[in-house]
């Protein structure tokens, strides 16, 4: 870690990776919320002919003409895709897919035809030239800075500025376009503006990190943030943080562990993070949900065991040990360890829990048979699990209900 | 009651020559609770869209409180169909209601404490204040409807349009929504609702607008919601329009009239 910070070339690579990842993951939130994460993919590829044409017309690799070409290409892409969707009645995803692949292949052909002698290369479109960041420098205010750091920083500032300026407008457009339109917001203009922003973002990150990283960072960190957050603001922050973590972890592992392509490792890291989020997210993650359900089933099993043993002990019998390799068995072991059950009979606090549950059970069964009119054979089995969900306030309600039901029985139909 | 909230004149709406609404003339008085009734594809949602300004009519005009709708400052509240909302969107209840304040706030300004307080007030008006920090997907159907009504209140909308708020809700929820509607009427707001359940029209609404591409009838429920008008709305009186629509379809698909007439 220390030698990275000491090595200026490595530091530049790390910086570019972080800047690119954060920039893309911020703008990606907007696209993800519109269910259009793949638009990032489409634009990242569709801008290629614009880039090349900008280069061909001016014959230079200045930033400005290539930028303008790319933004125009992005707009044309979205216009054609919208037109196909509305006029030719194609599916939105299919329209986008058709247009961007056509444009992208056109761009590749253009590269092969016109730029053979120069150092524009089709494969660098895919994974960029991040390794050379340090050596492609430009002068800015008398400082010599790596070029991609400057361009990506500009894109990041643009992104942040636009995000803060149009925060509520873009939020409304994404959530409820009809509200936006009915209050007179120029929805189309705002959405096109967002496209331009995506185009600027992908072009500025393109040369440095390639399309793989742009596509991954537009789609993956926002999706992770969507799993973890339930507010727009926190989603943006979490998405940017996830992008940052992917960039740092991906760059370090690419350089020190596998000695491989940096953007590829960053994208892979973000995919790994996504998997982790799906499995472990506290609210919606698969494992925490399963764990909470299992804990609940254990509690039900414990309460049932206590209640059963209490009922048996009243007729001076004792509960036999259940099969230990089962949920009930595990609950039994827990009860024995804490001493709530001894010799098959409830003790101390276990007795109290059992009594409460039996009270709930009788309340619930009376309620179910008298007020809901369920026949007696419906009161056993899973149906009686409801008793475990009754808390104090619900029990009081049931008891009151019973009182009023008794005082005027004709309402009990 | 004589003041007119919404005046629609000669409104025609067509999607690429396919007629959706034809020559609608109707006035909806202020403070009325008006049901828009008609078969599927009768153009009910489109009519709401035209009033709201999200659809541009091909012909005709709409006046809101005597001001042409494109020049009107009046905000119209809209409660969308439940299926058209993305309930997984990362917003909490209060955020949705706050959206109602955005327009008056204007560009580049951030909502502050005043907007928060106002939004909370609107939430309390529909009895949802204590759920303000819930994610919208965690609400029940009736609560979701009430959040959007609160948003219309936050817009200070004197006219509120609702697209099938009663679709697929249970009896208790229906009752809650009705209570909220009664409160809106008490406030002298005009509420226009696309409604499907013909059984409840007479109980719920004081005005009714019968629609089937054309306006069949409109007016107070007592005099307008008649068996005869219903038959005209749902019955076979519209063969002329159907045939016109069929002709347009033939033109678009390029098939000759003779060929399709052969069946």
XYZ file of C-alpha atoms in Angstrom:
676
model
C 0.000 0.000 0.000
C 2.735 2.408 1.004
C 4.761 1.881 -2.152
C 1.655 2.635 -4.243
C 1.375 5.991 -2.583
C 5.095 6.547 -3.155
C 5.062 5.522 -6.805
C 3.649 8.445 -8.846
C 2.666 6.264 -11.809
C 0.695 3.897 -9.578
C -0.863 6.780 -7.721
C -2.110 8.223 -10.999
C -3.634 4.903 -12.021
C -5.406 4.629 -8.694
C -6.659 8.211 -8.918
C -8.030 7.750 -12.434
C -9.737 4.531 -11.452
C -11.375 6.166 -8.442
C -12.470 9.272 -10.356
C -13.910 7.236 -13.229
C -15.721 4.791 -10.975
C -17.261 7.506 -8.812
C -18.321 9.621 -11.811
C -20.012 6.695 -13.531
C -21.704 5.402 -10.398
C -23.278 8.782 -9.693
C -24.800 9.225 -13.133
C -25.689 5.531 -13.146
C -28.150 6.026 -10.290
C -30.351 8.133 -12.562
C -30.338 5.489 -15.265
C -30.972 2.615 -12.868
C -33.951 4.402 -11.366
C -35.416 4.766 -14.863
C -34.825 1.045 -15.446
C -32.422 2.067 -18.172
C -29.078 0.949 -16.791
C -28.268 -0.592 -20.155
C -28.467 2.848 -21.720
C -25.030 3.347 -20.213
C -23.849 0.334 -22.198
C -25.496 1.630 -25.360
C -24.074 5.114 -25.045
C -20.614 3.928 -24.058
C -20.466 1.995 -27.321
C -22.618 4.207 -29.501
C -20.375 7.253 -29.048
C -17.440 5.549 -30.763
C -18.240 6.726 -34.325
C -18.727 10.258 -32.994
C -15.320 10.129 -31.329
C -13.675 8.866 -34.492
C -15.434 11.324 -36.785
C -14.433 14.169 -34.489
C -10.887 12.908 -34.787
C -11.040 12.461 -38.548
C -12.464 15.921 -39.204
C -9.932 17.760 -37.110
C -7.035 15.349 -37.512
C -6.033 15.905 -33.922
C -6.568 14.196 -30.644
C -7.650 17.384 -28.953
C -10.324 16.794 -26.364
C -12.950 19.254 -27.596
C -13.812 17.923 -31.097
C -13.906 14.325 -29.913
C -16.185 15.338 -27.065
C -18.538 17.188 -29.345
C -18.611 14.302 -31.788
C -19.370 11.854 -29.003
C -22.161 13.943 -27.498
C -23.761 14.320 -30.930
C -23.487 10.577 -31.476
C -25.150 9.926 -28.107
C -28.021 12.262 -28.945
C -28.479 10.708 -32.393
C -28.444 7.295 -30.766
C -31.178 8.158 -28.314
C -33.250 9.975 -30.939
C -33.157 7.010 -33.325
C -33.894 4.581 -30.499
C -36.873 6.676 -29.342
C -38.081 7.014 -32.906
C -37.901 3.265 -33.491
C -39.744 2.683 -30.263
C -42.552 5.130 -30.958
C -42.943 4.993 -34.729
C -41.841 1.501 -35.654
C -43.389 0.183 -32.425
C -40.303 -1.758 -31.425
C -39.539 -2.838 -27.897
C -37.444 -0.172 -26.148
C -34.575 -2.500 -25.261
C -34.480 -4.006 -28.744
C -34.480 -0.566 -30.387
C -31.566 0.525 -28.225
C -29.682 -2.704 -28.861
C -30.078 -2.436 -32.625
C -29.006 1.189 -32.785
C -25.982 1.010 -30.532
C -24.543 -2.130 -32.091
C -24.904 -0.571 -35.545
C -23.227 2.648 -34.458
C -20.496 0.811 -32.581
C -19.621 -1.414 -35.526
C -19.639 1.641 -37.771
C -17.151 3.205 -35.383
C -14.897 0.134 -35.447
C -14.928 0.133 -39.260
C -14.058 3.842 -39.251
C -11.116 3.188 -36.952
C -9.809 0.453 -39.226
C -10.276 2.534 -42.373
C -8.936 5.914 -41.395
C -6.730 5.648 -38.394
C -4.432 2.788 -39.266
C -1.242 4.785 -39.035
C -2.066 6.401 -35.740
C -2.294 5.058 -32.247
C -6.061 4.687 -32.111
C -6.745 1.058 -31.584
C -9.998 -0.879 -31.505
C -9.025 -2.994 -28.546
C -8.309 0.010 -26.364
C -11.977 0.898 -26.720
C -12.699 -2.156 -24.635
C -10.270 -1.831 -21.779
C -8.648 1.572 -22.137
C -5.103 2.625 -21.499
C -5.133 3.089 -17.776
C -1.587 1.709 -17.455
C -0.249 4.685 -19.422
C -2.128 7.330 -17.471
C 1.001 8.730 -15.942
C 2.749 9.279 -19.252
C 0.047 11.130 -21.157
C 0.291 14.532 -19.615
C -0.990 18.001 -20.267
C -0.226 21.454 -18.973
C -2.826 23.167 -16.839
C -2.123 26.494 -15.109
C 1.563 25.752 -15.280
C 1.168 22.282 -13.751
C 1.909 19.123 -15.612
C -0.965 16.743 -14.969
C -1.992 13.390 -16.426
C -4.548 14.165 -19.127
C -7.190 11.644 -18.125
C -7.208 12.908 -14.550
C -8.067 16.360 -15.845
C -10.820 15.217 -18.210
C -12.432 12.842 -15.743
C -12.296 15.453 -12.982
C -14.129 17.875 -15.251
C -16.762 15.213 -15.928
C -17.094 14.511 -12.215
C -17.559 18.211 -11.413
C -20.136 18.516 -14.211
C -21.954 15.478 -12.872
C -22.000 16.741 -9.308
C -23.029 20.237 -10.391
C -25.879 19.032 -12.562
C -26.960 16.576 -9.897
C -27.201 19.310 -7.263
C -28.854 21.824 -9.616
C -31.494 19.467 -10.985
C -31.791 17.193 -7.946
C -35.509 17.463 -7.399
C -36.408 17.816 -11.066
C -34.611 14.624 -12.069
C -36.030 12.834 -9.070
C -39.587 13.718 -10.091
C -38.927 12.858 -13.744
C -37.701 9.423 -12.733
C -40.388 8.675 -10.186
C -43.471 10.197 -11.761
C -43.107 11.679 -15.264
C -46.792 12.565 -15.395
C -46.456 14.762 -12.303
C -43.388 16.362 -13.853
C -45.199 17.062 -17.115
C -48.367 18.291 -15.427
C -46.403 20.820 -13.386
C -44.811 22.165 -16.555
C -41.322 20.682 -16.210
C -39.607 20.245 -19.596
C -39.329 16.482 -19.141
C -37.914 15.739 -22.588
C -35.248 18.396 -22.243
C -34.274 17.158 -18.794
C -34.015 13.582 -20.002
C -31.920 14.628 -23.015
C -29.721 16.622 -20.667
C -29.210 13.482 -18.642
C -28.219 11.654 -21.836
C -25.673 14.348 -22.646
C -24.291 13.937 -19.147
C -24.022 10.175 -19.622
C -22.291 10.776 -22.965
C -19.804 13.225 -21.450
C -19.166 10.853 -18.585
C -18.546 7.836 -20.770
C -16.367 9.701 -23.278
C -14.195 11.233 -20.612
C -13.711 7.880 -18.898
C -13.396 6.016 -22.161
C -9.821 6.608 -23.122
C -8.537 5.959 -19.662
C -10.554 2.991 -18.532
C -12.413 1.644 -21.572
C -16.007 0.650 -22.103
C -15.993 -2.356 -19.741
C -15.489 -0.164 -16.724
C -17.921 2.524 -17.891
C -20.676 -0.025 -18.413
C -19.980 -1.819 -15.140
C -19.742 1.342 -13.051
C -22.952 2.770 -14.525
C -24.893 -0.398 -13.816
C -23.451 -2.182 -10.783
C -22.843 0.316 -7.930
C -26.295 1.911 -8.372
C -27.868 -1.547 -8.249
C -26.021 -2.308 -5.022
C -27.149 1.039 -3.632
C -30.721 0.225 -4.676
C -30.583 -2.966 -2.605
C -29.206 -1.160 0.441
C -31.061 2.171 0.439
C -34.603 3.431 0.471
C -33.970 7.104 -0.216
C -32.676 8.866 -3.296
C -29.956 10.820 -1.488
C -28.525 7.867 0.414
C -28.612 5.864 -2.802
C -26.349 8.384 -4.543
C -23.899 8.403 -1.645
C -23.808 4.627 -1.299
C -23.441 4.207 -5.047
C -20.461 6.587 -5.150
C -18.901 4.835 -2.146
C -19.359 1.422 -3.753
C -17.720 2.751 -6.907
C -14.832 4.032 -4.822
C -14.367 0.751 -2.979
C -14.485 -1.227 -6.238
C -11.895 1.089 -7.781
C -9.444 0.829 -4.880
C -9.862 -2.894 -4.301
C -9.871 -3.662 -8.031
C -6.754 -1.623 -8.786
C -4.777 -3.033 -5.863
C -5.713 -6.608 -6.623
C -4.988 -6.147 -10.322
C -1.532 -4.822 -9.601
C -0.486 -6.924 -6.612
C -2.485 -10.115 -6.746
C -3.269 -11.167 -10.291
C -1.115 -8.766 -12.328
C -3.855 -8.229 -14.853
C -6.089 -5.689 -16.519
C -7.057 -2.958 -14.042
C -10.510 -1.978 -15.403
C -11.418 -5.640 -15.695
C -10.541 -6.258 -12.055
C -12.513 -3.192 -10.948
C -15.600 -4.417 -12.795
C -15.098 -7.898 -11.363
C -14.783 -6.483 -7.847
C -18.021 -4.564 -8.246
C -19.727 -7.752 -9.422
C -18.418 -9.511 -6.323
C -19.723 -6.674 -4.139
C -23.112 -6.988 -5.813
C -23.206 -10.687 -4.999
C -22.302 -9.905 -1.396
C -25.046 -7.296 -1.186
C -27.659 -9.685 -2.582
C -26.667 -12.278 0.000
C -25.967 -10.094 3.036
C -27.900 -6.801 2.777
C -29.351 -6.318 6.274
C -32.920 -5.610 5.136
C -33.376 -7.528 1.897
C -30.382 -9.861 1.773
C -31.131 -13.539 1.284
C -29.155 -14.745 4.320
C -30.382 -12.159 6.868
C -33.980 -12.807 5.800
C -33.496 -16.565 6.099
C -31.771 -16.096 9.452
C -34.606 -13.963 10.846
C -37.175 -16.511 9.668
C -35.204 -19.345 11.256
C -34.896 -17.455 14.545
C -38.634 -16.965 14.512
C -39.255 -20.663 13.893
C -36.906 -21.509 16.755
C -38.835 -19.209 19.055
C -42.119 -20.823 18.014
C -40.620 -24.272 18.615
C -39.318 -23.226 22.061
C -42.665 -21.806 23.126
C -44.507 -24.870 21.857
C -42.148 -27.200 23.728
C -42.626 -25.233 26.948
C -46.397 -25.186 26.569
C -46.515 -28.916 25.802
C -44.332 -29.769 28.770
C -46.441 -27.598 31.072
C -49.626 -29.332 29.939
C -48.009 -32.756 30.400
C -46.618 -31.873 33.826
C -50.119 -31.004 35.025
C -51.075 -34.627 34.433
C -47.730 -35.589 36.030
C -46.165 -36.750 32.799
C -42.963 -35.462 31.282
C -42.084 -34.382 27.775
C -39.874 -36.868 25.970
C -36.723 -35.571 24.294
C -37.448 -34.795 20.640
C -35.214 -35.801 17.735
C -32.207 -33.588 18.348
C -31.346 -33.076 14.666
C -34.275 -30.802 13.863
C -35.477 -27.301 14.604
C -37.466 -28.627 17.545
C -34.423 -30.515 18.749
C -32.270 -27.401 18.597
C -34.930 -25.466 20.485
C -34.955 -28.259 23.101
C -31.193 -28.043 23.523
C -31.429 -24.274 23.980
C -34.121 -24.672 26.636
C -32.159 -27.313 28.524
C -28.977 -25.224 28.459
C -30.645 -22.117 29.916
C -32.514 -24.306 32.388
C -36.084 -23.512 31.299
C -36.761 -27.230 31.022
C -35.431 -29.824 33.411
C -36.402 -33.494 33.364
C -39.039 -32.752 30.738
C -40.780 -30.220 32.949
C -40.800 -26.406 32.661
C -38.907 -24.505 35.344
C -38.788 -20.876 36.458
C -39.075 -18.429 33.615
C -39.879 -21.298 31.238
C -43.037 -21.919 33.235
C -44.087 -18.294 32.878
C -43.530 -18.329 29.117
C -45.550 -21.521 28.842
C -48.412 -20.059 30.878
C -48.511 -16.911 28.749
C -48.576 -18.950 25.572
C -51.387 -21.167 26.846
C -53.353 -18.075 27.753
C -52.804 -16.704 24.262
C -53.754 -20.044 22.753
C -57.047 -20.289 24.570
C -57.846 -16.657 23.793
C -57.087 -17.165 20.134
C -59.024 -20.437 19.921
C -62.065 -18.906 21.601
C -61.821 -15.910 19.265
C -61.448 -18.126 16.207
C -64.300 -20.450 17.042
C -66.757 -17.949 18.493
C -66.080 -14.791 16.484
C -64.683 -16.141 13.245
C -66.839 -19.254 13.331
C -64.061 -21.701 12.525
C -64.944 -25.382 13.142
C -62.860 -27.060 15.891
C -60.739 -29.138 13.506
C -59.444 -25.893 11.942
C -57.886 -24.727 15.180
C -54.946 -27.150 15.202
C -51.807 -27.200 13.085
C -50.296 -24.172 11.402
C -53.403 -22.103 12.063
C -52.587 -21.949 15.751
C -49.188 -20.416 14.973
C -50.993 -17.087 15.030
C -50.940 -17.312 18.820
C -47.177 -16.688 18.739
C -47.761 -13.369 16.989
C -50.064 -12.017 19.682
C -48.365 -9.312 21.701
C -49.702 -7.688 24.889
C -51.737 -5.007 23.121
C -53.356 -7.508 20.774
C -54.236 -9.750 23.726
C -55.872 -6.866 25.524
C -57.837 -6.139 22.345
C -58.950 -9.758 22.078
C -59.998 -9.799 25.722
C -62.002 -6.605 25.300
C -63.524 -7.991 22.141
C -64.574 -11.047 24.116
C -66.190 -8.888 26.796
C -68.224 -6.832 24.326
C -69.058 -9.974 22.363
C -70.527 -11.521 25.516
C -72.535 -8.474 26.486
C -74.357 -8.344 23.152
C -74.078 -11.765 21.560
C -76.176 -10.971 18.481
C -73.306 -8.981 16.948
C -71.150 -12.067 16.916
C -72.405 -13.287 13.553
C -71.922 25.511 -7.236
C -72.525 27.281 -10.531
C -68.829 28.023 -11.036
C -67.175 25.769 -13.590
C -63.929 24.067 -12.629
C -63.155 22.299 -15.879
C -64.587 23.282 -19.233
C -63.776 21.066 -22.185
C -64.685 22.270 -25.678
C -64.662 20.187 -28.857
C -61.800 18.053 -27.579
C -60.510 15.477 -30.035
C -57.594 13.225 -29.391
C -56.114 10.764 -31.833
C -52.994 8.651 -31.681
C -51.761 8.651 -35.262
C -55.244 8.882 -36.781
C -56.680 6.306 -34.406
C -59.453 8.128 -32.596
C -59.366 7.994 -28.819
C -61.668 10.882 -27.950
C -64.038 12.578 -30.364
C -65.646 15.984 -30.041
C -65.991 16.092 -26.292
C -67.901 19.056 -24.841
C -68.351 18.989 -21.113
C -68.355 21.211 -18.061
C -67.539 19.949 -14.599
C -68.794 22.262 -11.855
C -66.580 23.323 -8.972
C -66.832 21.227 -5.841
C -68.281 18.203 -7.563
C -67.278 14.619 -7.063
C -67.425 13.342 -10.605
C -67.082 9.789 -11.911
C -65.812 9.112 -15.414
C -67.472 5.916 -16.574
C -67.183 3.895 -19.744
C -66.005 0.597 -21.227
C -62.332 -0.313 -21.651
C -60.631 1.779 -24.300
C -63.278 4.484 -24.059
C -60.588 7.110 -23.543
C -61.139 7.715 -19.829
C -57.472 7.901 -18.841
C -56.718 9.925 -21.966
C -59.343 12.457 -20.950
C -57.671 12.814 -17.549
C -54.319 13.181 -19.301
C -55.663 16.008 -21.469
C -57.003 17.878 -18.441
C -53.733 17.294 -16.608
C -51.746 18.549 -19.581
C -49.679 15.411 -20.086
C -51.493 14.655 -23.353
C -51.760 17.244 -26.092
C -55.196 17.140 -27.716
C -55.367 17.151 -31.509
C -58.177 19.661 -31.453
C -60.284 21.718 -29.052
C -59.423 23.418 -25.807
C -59.729 23.059 -22.064
C -60.313 25.857 -19.593
C -59.480 25.540 -15.905
C -61.511 28.028 -13.847
C -62.129 30.052 -17.035
C -58.441 30.240 -17.957
C -57.139 28.278 -20.969
C -55.271 25.302 -19.530
C -51.918 26.124 -21.133
C -51.912 29.537 -19.456
C -53.384 28.415 -16.150
C -51.304 28.635 -12.963
C -53.685 26.275 -11.264
C -52.000 23.040 -10.251
C -53.961 19.902 -10.851
C -53.363 16.963 -8.564
C -53.135 13.504 -10.037
C -53.387 10.151 -8.310
C -52.077 7.615 -10.825
C -53.224 4.061 -11.351
C -51.509 1.814 -8.857
C -49.789 -0.301 -11.525
C -48.166 2.719 -13.146
C -46.128 3.618 -10.072
C -42.705 2.108 -9.371
C -43.211 1.123 -5.735
C -39.587 0.029 -5.358
C -38.381 3.556 -6.050
C -36.163 4.757 -3.202
C -38.459 7.387 -1.737
C -40.179 7.580 1.598
C -43.742 8.702 2.150
C -42.770 12.249 3.101
C -40.508 12.547 0.016
C -43.443 11.758 -2.262
C -45.627 14.376 -0.603
C -42.797 16.920 -0.741
C -42.766 16.486 -4.526
C -46.048 18.371 -4.481
C -44.195 21.459 -3.278
C -41.484 21.405 -5.957
C -43.331 23.403 -8.599
C -44.013 26.373 -6.342
C -40.455 26.186 -5.090
C -39.131 26.700 -8.599
C -35.836 25.755 -10.198
C -32.569 25.370 -8.284
C -34.120 25.736 -4.855
C -34.099 23.037 -2.266
C -37.095 22.210 -0.127
C -36.584 23.304 3.478
C -38.349 23.216 6.797
C -41.379 25.156 5.530
C -41.983 22.563 2.822
C -41.433 19.708 5.263
C -43.933 21.127 7.720
C -46.471 21.742 4.989
C -46.038 18.215 3.652
C -46.510 16.810 7.166
C -49.682 18.842 7.510
C -51.001 17.385 4.250
C -50.093 13.884 5.441
C -51.987 14.468 8.678
C -55.006 15.557 6.672
C -55.237 12.053 5.229
C -54.288 10.400 8.526
C -50.852 9.206 7.415
C -48.536 11.406 9.496
C -47.130 8.605 11.623
C -46.057 6.612 8.555
C -44.028 9.474 7.061
C -40.691 7.657 7.064
C -41.904 4.415 5.506
C -40.629 3.360 2.129
C -43.643 3.632 -0.204
C -43.513 -0.045 -1.166
C -44.238 -1.029 2.449
C -47.677 0.597 2.446
C -51.029 -1.067 1.914
C -53.132 -0.195 -1.118
C -55.304 2.351 0.644
C -52.298 3.991 2.294
C -50.594 4.304 -1.081
C -53.638 6.089 -2.496
C -53.712 8.420 0.485
C -50.049 9.357 0.037
C -50.784 10.517 -3.491
C -53.861 12.400 -2.330
C -51.657 14.095 0.275
C -49.300 15.034 -2.534
C -52.182 16.652 -4.420
C -53.034 18.555 -1.233
C -49.395 19.645 -0.982
C -49.707 21.025 -4.510
C -52.655 22.983 -3.145
C -54.613 21.485 -6.024
C -58.207 22.620 -6.272
C -58.783 19.964 -8.887
C -57.736 16.380 -8.235
C -57.875 13.644 -10.856
C -57.728 9.995 -9.843
C -57.314 7.003 -12.110
C -59.220 4.060 -10.645
C -58.397 4.514 -6.958
C -60.923 1.821 -6.076
C -59.525 -0.852 -8.383
C -58.636 -3.988 -6.464
C -58.972 -2.592 -2.936
C -60.823 -4.292 -0.108
C -63.983 -2.957 1.499
C -62.211 -1.344 4.467
C -59.764 0.472 2.184
C -62.606 1.614 -0.039
C -64.282 3.093 3.019
C -61.092 4.966 4.014
C -60.700 6.427 0.536
C -64.348 7.475 0.599
C -63.818 9.327 3.862
C -60.869 11.176 2.351
C -62.959 12.011 -0.729
C -65.710 13.394 1.482
C -63.121 15.626 3.180
C -61.902 16.861 -0.191
C -65.448 17.739 -1.171
C -65.948 19.543 2.112
C -62.926 21.672 1.175
C -64.759 22.584 -2.053
C -62.205 20.765 -4.177
C -63.242 19.272 -7.488
C -62.468 15.575 -7.780
C -62.694 13.631 -11.037
C -62.339 9.877 -10.766
C -62.170 7.125 -13.350
C -64.422 4.483 -11.868
C -65.424 0.986 -12.918
C -67.875 -0.241 -10.328
C -71.301 0.795 -11.597
C -72.939 -0.469 -8.376
C -71.402 2.236 -6.233
C -71.686 5.264 -8.547
C -74.950 6.503 -7.087
C -73.636 6.262 -3.524
C -70.225 7.784 -4.107
C -70.575 10.494 -6.738
C -72.773 13.515 -7.269
C -71.734 13.941 -10.899
C -71.104 11.434 -13.621
C -69.533 11.605 -17.052
C -70.384 8.747 -19.401
C -67.780 8.237 -22.053
C -67.279 5.953 -25.013
C -64.943 7.719 -27.436
C -67.656 10.336 -27.547
C -69.355 11.944 -24.615
C -72.581 10.014 -24.056
C -73.928 12.110 -21.219
C -72.718 14.233 -18.336
C -74.404 15.868 -15.376
C -75.743 15.254 -11.884
C -75.845 11.562 -11.080
C -79.575 11.574 -10.320
C -80.613 12.713 -13.774
C -77.717 11.399 -15.858
C -76.950 7.965 -14.464
C -79.927 6.324 -16.115
C -80.404 2.891 -17.576
C -80.856 4.379 -21.009
C -77.599 6.358 -20.857
C -75.748 3.316 -19.589
C -77.021 1.269 -22.501
C -75.851 3.973 -24.853
C -72.440 3.938 -23.193
C -71.869 0.215 -23.102
C -74.265 -0.881 -25.838
C -73.932 -1.096 -29.582
C -74.771 2.493 -30.423
C -71.283 3.254 -31.599
C -70.958 1.058 -34.649
C -70.284 4.141 -36.734
C -67.226 5.006 -34.710
C -66.109 1.406 -34.605
C -66.230 1.242 -38.350
C -64.324 4.467 -38.713
C -61.649 3.080 -36.406
C -61.563 -0.142 -38.409
C -61.143 1.862 -41.629
C -58.176 3.708 -40.133
C -56.602 0.436 -39.108
C -56.972 -0.817 -42.692
C -55.312 2.288 -44.077
C -52.375 1.835 -41.728
C -51.913 -1.831 -42.443
C -52.377 -1.289 -46.185
C -55.037 -3.986 -46.585
C -57.871 -3.275 -48.962
C -61.378 -2.739 -47.698
C -62.756 -5.471 -49.915
C -60.411 -8.085 -48.517
C -61.319 -7.552 -44.925
C -64.985 -7.203 -45.833
C -64.947 -10.702 -47.315
C -64.992 -12.446 -44.008
